[in-house]
Coordinates of C-alpha atoms in Angstrom, one line a residue:
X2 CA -19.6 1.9 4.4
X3 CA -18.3 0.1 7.7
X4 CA -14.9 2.5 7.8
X5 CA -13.5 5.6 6.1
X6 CA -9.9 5.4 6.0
X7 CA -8.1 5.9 2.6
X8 CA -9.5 3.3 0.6
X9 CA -13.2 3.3 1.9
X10 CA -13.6 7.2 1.1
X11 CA -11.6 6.9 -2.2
X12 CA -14.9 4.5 -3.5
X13 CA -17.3 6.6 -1.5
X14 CA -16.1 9.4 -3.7
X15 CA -16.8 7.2 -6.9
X16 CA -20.0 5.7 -5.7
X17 CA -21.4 9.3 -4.5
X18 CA -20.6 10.3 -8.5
X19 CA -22.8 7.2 -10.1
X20 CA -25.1 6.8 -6.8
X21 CA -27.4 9.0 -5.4
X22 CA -25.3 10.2 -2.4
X23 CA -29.1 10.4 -0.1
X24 CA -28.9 6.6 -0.5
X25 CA -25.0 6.1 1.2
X26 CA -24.2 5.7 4.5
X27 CA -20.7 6.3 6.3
X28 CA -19.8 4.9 9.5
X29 CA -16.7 4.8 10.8
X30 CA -14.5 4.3 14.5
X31 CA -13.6 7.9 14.4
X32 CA -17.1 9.5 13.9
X33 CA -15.6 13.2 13.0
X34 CA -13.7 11.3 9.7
X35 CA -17.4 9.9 8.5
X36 CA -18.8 13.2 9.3
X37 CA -16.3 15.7 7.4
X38 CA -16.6 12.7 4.4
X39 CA -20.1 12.7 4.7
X40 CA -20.4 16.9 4.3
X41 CA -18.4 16.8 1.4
X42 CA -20.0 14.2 -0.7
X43 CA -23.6 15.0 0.4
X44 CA -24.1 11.9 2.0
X45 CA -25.0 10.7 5.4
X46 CA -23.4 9.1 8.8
X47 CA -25.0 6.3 10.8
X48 CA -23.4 3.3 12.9
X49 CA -22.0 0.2 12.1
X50 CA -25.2 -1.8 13.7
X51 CA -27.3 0.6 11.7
X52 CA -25.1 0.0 8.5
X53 CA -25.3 -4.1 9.2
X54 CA -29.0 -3.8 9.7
X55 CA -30.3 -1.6 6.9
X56 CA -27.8 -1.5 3.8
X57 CA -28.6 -3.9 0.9
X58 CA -24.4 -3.5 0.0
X59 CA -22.4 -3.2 3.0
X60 CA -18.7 -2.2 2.4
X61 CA -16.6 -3.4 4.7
X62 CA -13.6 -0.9 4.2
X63 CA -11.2 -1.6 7.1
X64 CA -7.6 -3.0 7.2
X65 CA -7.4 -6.8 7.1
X66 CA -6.0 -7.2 10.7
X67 CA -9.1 -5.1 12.0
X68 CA -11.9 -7.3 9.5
X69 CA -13.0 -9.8 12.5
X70 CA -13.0 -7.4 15.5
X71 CA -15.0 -5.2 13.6
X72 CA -17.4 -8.1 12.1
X73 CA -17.6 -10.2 15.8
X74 CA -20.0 -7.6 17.1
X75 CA -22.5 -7.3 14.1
X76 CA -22.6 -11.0 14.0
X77 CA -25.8 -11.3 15.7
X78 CA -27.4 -8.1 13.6
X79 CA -26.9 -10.0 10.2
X80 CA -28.1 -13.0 11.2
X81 CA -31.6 -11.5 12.1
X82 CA -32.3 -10.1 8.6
X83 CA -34.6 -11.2 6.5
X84 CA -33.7 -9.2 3.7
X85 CA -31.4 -10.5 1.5
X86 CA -27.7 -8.2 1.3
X87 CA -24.3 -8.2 0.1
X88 CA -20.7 -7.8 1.8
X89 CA -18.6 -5.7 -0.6
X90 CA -15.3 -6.7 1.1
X91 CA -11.5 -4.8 -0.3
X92 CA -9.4 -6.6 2.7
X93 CA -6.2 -7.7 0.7
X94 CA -5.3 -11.3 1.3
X95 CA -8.9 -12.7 2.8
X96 CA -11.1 -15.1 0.7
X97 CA -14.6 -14.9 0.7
X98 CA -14.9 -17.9 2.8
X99 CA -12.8 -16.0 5.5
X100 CA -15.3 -13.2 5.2
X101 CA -18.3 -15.5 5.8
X102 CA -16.6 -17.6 8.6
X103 CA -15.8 -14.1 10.1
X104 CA -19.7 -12.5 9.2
X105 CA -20.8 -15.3 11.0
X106 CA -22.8 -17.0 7.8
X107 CA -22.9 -17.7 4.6
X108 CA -24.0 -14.6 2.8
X109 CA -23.7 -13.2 -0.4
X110 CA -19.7 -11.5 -0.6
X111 CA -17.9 -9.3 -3.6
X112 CA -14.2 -9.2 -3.5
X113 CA -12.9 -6.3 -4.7
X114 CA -9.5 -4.9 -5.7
X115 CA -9.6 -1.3 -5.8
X116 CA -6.6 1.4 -6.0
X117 CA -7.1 4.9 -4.6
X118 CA -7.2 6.2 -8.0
X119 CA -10.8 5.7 -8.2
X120 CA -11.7 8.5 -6.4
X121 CA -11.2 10.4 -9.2
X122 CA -12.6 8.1 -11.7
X123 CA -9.2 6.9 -13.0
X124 CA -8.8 3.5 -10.8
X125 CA -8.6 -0.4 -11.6
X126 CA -11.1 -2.1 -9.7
X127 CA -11.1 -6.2 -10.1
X128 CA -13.9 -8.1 -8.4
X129 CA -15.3 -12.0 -7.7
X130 CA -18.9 -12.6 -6.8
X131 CA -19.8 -15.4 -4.9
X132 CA -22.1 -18.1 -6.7
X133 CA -25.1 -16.7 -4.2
X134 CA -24.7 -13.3 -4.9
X135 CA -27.8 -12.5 -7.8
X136 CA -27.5 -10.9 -11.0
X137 CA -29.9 -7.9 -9.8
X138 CA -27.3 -7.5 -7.2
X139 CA -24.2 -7.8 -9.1
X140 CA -25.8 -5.2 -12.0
X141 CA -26.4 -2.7 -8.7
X142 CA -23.1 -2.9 -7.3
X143 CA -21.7 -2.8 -11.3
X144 CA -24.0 0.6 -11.6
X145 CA -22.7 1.9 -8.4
X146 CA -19.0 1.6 -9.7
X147 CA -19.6 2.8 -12.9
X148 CA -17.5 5.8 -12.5
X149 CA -14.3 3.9 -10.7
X150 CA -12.7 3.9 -14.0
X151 CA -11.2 0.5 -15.0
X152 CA -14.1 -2.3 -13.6
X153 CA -12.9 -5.8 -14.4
X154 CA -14.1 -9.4 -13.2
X155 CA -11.4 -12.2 -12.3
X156 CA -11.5 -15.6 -11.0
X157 CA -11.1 -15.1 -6.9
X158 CA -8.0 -17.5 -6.9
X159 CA -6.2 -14.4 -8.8
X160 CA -7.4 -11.6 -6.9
X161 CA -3.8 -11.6 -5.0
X162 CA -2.2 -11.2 -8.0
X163 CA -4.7 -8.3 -9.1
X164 CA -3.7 -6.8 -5.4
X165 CA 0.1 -7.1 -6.4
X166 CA -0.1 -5.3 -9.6
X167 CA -2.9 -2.8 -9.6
X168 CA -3.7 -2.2 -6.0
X169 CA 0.0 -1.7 -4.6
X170 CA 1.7 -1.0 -8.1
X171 CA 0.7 3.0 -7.7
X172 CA 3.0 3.3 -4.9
X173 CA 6.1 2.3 -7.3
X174 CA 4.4 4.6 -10.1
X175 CA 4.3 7.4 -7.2
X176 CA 7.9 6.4 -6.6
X177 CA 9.1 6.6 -9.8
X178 CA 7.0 9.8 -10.5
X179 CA 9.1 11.8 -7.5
X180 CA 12.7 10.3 -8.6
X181 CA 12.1 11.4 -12.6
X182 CA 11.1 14.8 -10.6
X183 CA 13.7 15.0 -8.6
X184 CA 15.9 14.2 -11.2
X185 CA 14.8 16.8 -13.6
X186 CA 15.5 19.5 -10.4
X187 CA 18.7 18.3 -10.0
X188 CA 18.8 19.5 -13.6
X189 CA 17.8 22.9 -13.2
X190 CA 14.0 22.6 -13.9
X191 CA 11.8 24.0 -11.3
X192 CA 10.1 21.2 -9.0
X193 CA 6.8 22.0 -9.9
X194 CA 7.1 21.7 -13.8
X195 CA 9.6 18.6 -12.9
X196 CA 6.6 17.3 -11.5
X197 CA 4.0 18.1 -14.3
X198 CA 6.7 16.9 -17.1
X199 CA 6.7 13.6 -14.7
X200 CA 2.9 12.9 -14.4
X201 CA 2.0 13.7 -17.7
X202 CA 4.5 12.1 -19.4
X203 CA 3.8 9.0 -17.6
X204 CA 0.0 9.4 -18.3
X205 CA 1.1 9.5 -22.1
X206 CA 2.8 6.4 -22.4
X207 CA 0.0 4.6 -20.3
X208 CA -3.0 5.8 -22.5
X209 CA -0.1 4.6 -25.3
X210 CA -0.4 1.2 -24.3
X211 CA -4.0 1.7 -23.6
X212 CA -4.5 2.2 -27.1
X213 CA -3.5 -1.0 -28.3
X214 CA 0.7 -0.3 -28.5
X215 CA 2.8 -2.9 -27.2
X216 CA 5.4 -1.6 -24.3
X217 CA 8.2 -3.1 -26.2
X218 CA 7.6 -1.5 -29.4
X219 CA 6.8 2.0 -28.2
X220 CA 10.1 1.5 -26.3
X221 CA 11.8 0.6 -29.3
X222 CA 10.1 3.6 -30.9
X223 CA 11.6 6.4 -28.5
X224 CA 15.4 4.4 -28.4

């Protein structure tokens, strides 16, 4: 992992659960955040040039506006392997071909979508392979987020659209989860059964839908 922030450690937690955690490696601009990640999962720290020199998948967890000064340096690293690899990028709004152009090459890259939910096995992941990444290394990286929860494939053209709904949508289900919460205080219910009610309500009506119940008529069901 090239970066720990909240995204990168949310799938370090999932891959640490379907991955053996001797095998990962965490680096990250602030080494004391890959170090405390790294003692909690059982897993290790190294450098970025380690990270682009050694790893057969390389997630490149950092913010979009940071991908290229972070990649610019490790140019040079990646072009001298002879061993084939994969970029795992999550940076919302670049294409693969931005990634390459940016890697310095034309090299195998996964999209991904992820939400922070799969640290705890209960996330939506959506990914595109480039055409040169191989099917051994698309089953590894599909072992290695076998515990992520939701693990879909889309077309790349629609992975903004995947970003929109499930990879910024929790932070209007959060939203909505504290003013039903609030709500129910402002009612007379202590905040943190409000808050349980909330979640769990919310949960139910998901796993609903989940279950093959159309929105509108389980609506139509409570009215």
């Amino acid at each position: 992992f090239l970066g720990c922030g909240n995204m990168g450690s949310a799938i370090a937690r999932a891959v640490c659960k379907a991955a053996d955690p001797q095998n990962v490696y965490l680096a990250n601009r602030t080494a004391a955040k890959a170090e405390a990640l790294a003692a909690e999962l059982g897993c290790n720290t190294t450098t970025n040039a380690e990270v682009a020199g050694r790893s057969d998948l390389i997630f490149l967890a950092v913010k979009p506006q940071m991908m290229e000064a972070m990649l610019e340096p490790l140019r040079f690293i990646l072009a001298e392997r002879t061993k084939r690899f994969v970029l795992c990028t999550m940076a919302a709004g670049l294409p693969v071909a931005r990634i390459q152009e940016m890697a310095g090459g034309d090299y195998p890259v996964i999209r991904i979508m992820p939400n922070t939910a799969v640290a705890i096995g209960s996330g939506v992941v959506q990914y595109a392979a480039h055409p040169d990444v191989t099917q051994d290394a698309l089953d590894a990286f599909e072992a290695a987020f076998s515990d992520v929860g939701v693990l879909d494939t889309l077309p790349e053209t629609l992975m903004d659209a995947a970003c929109a709904l499930s990879g910024s949508g929790p932070a209007f289900a959060y939203a909505f989860l504290e003013a039903l919460a609030d709500g129910g205080v402002a009612c007379g219910l202590p905040r943190e059964k409000a808050q349980r009610y909330a979640a769990a309500m919310v949960r139910g009506a998901a796993n609903m839908v989940l279950n093959g119940a159309h929105p509108a008529a389980l609506k139509d069901a409570v009215c």
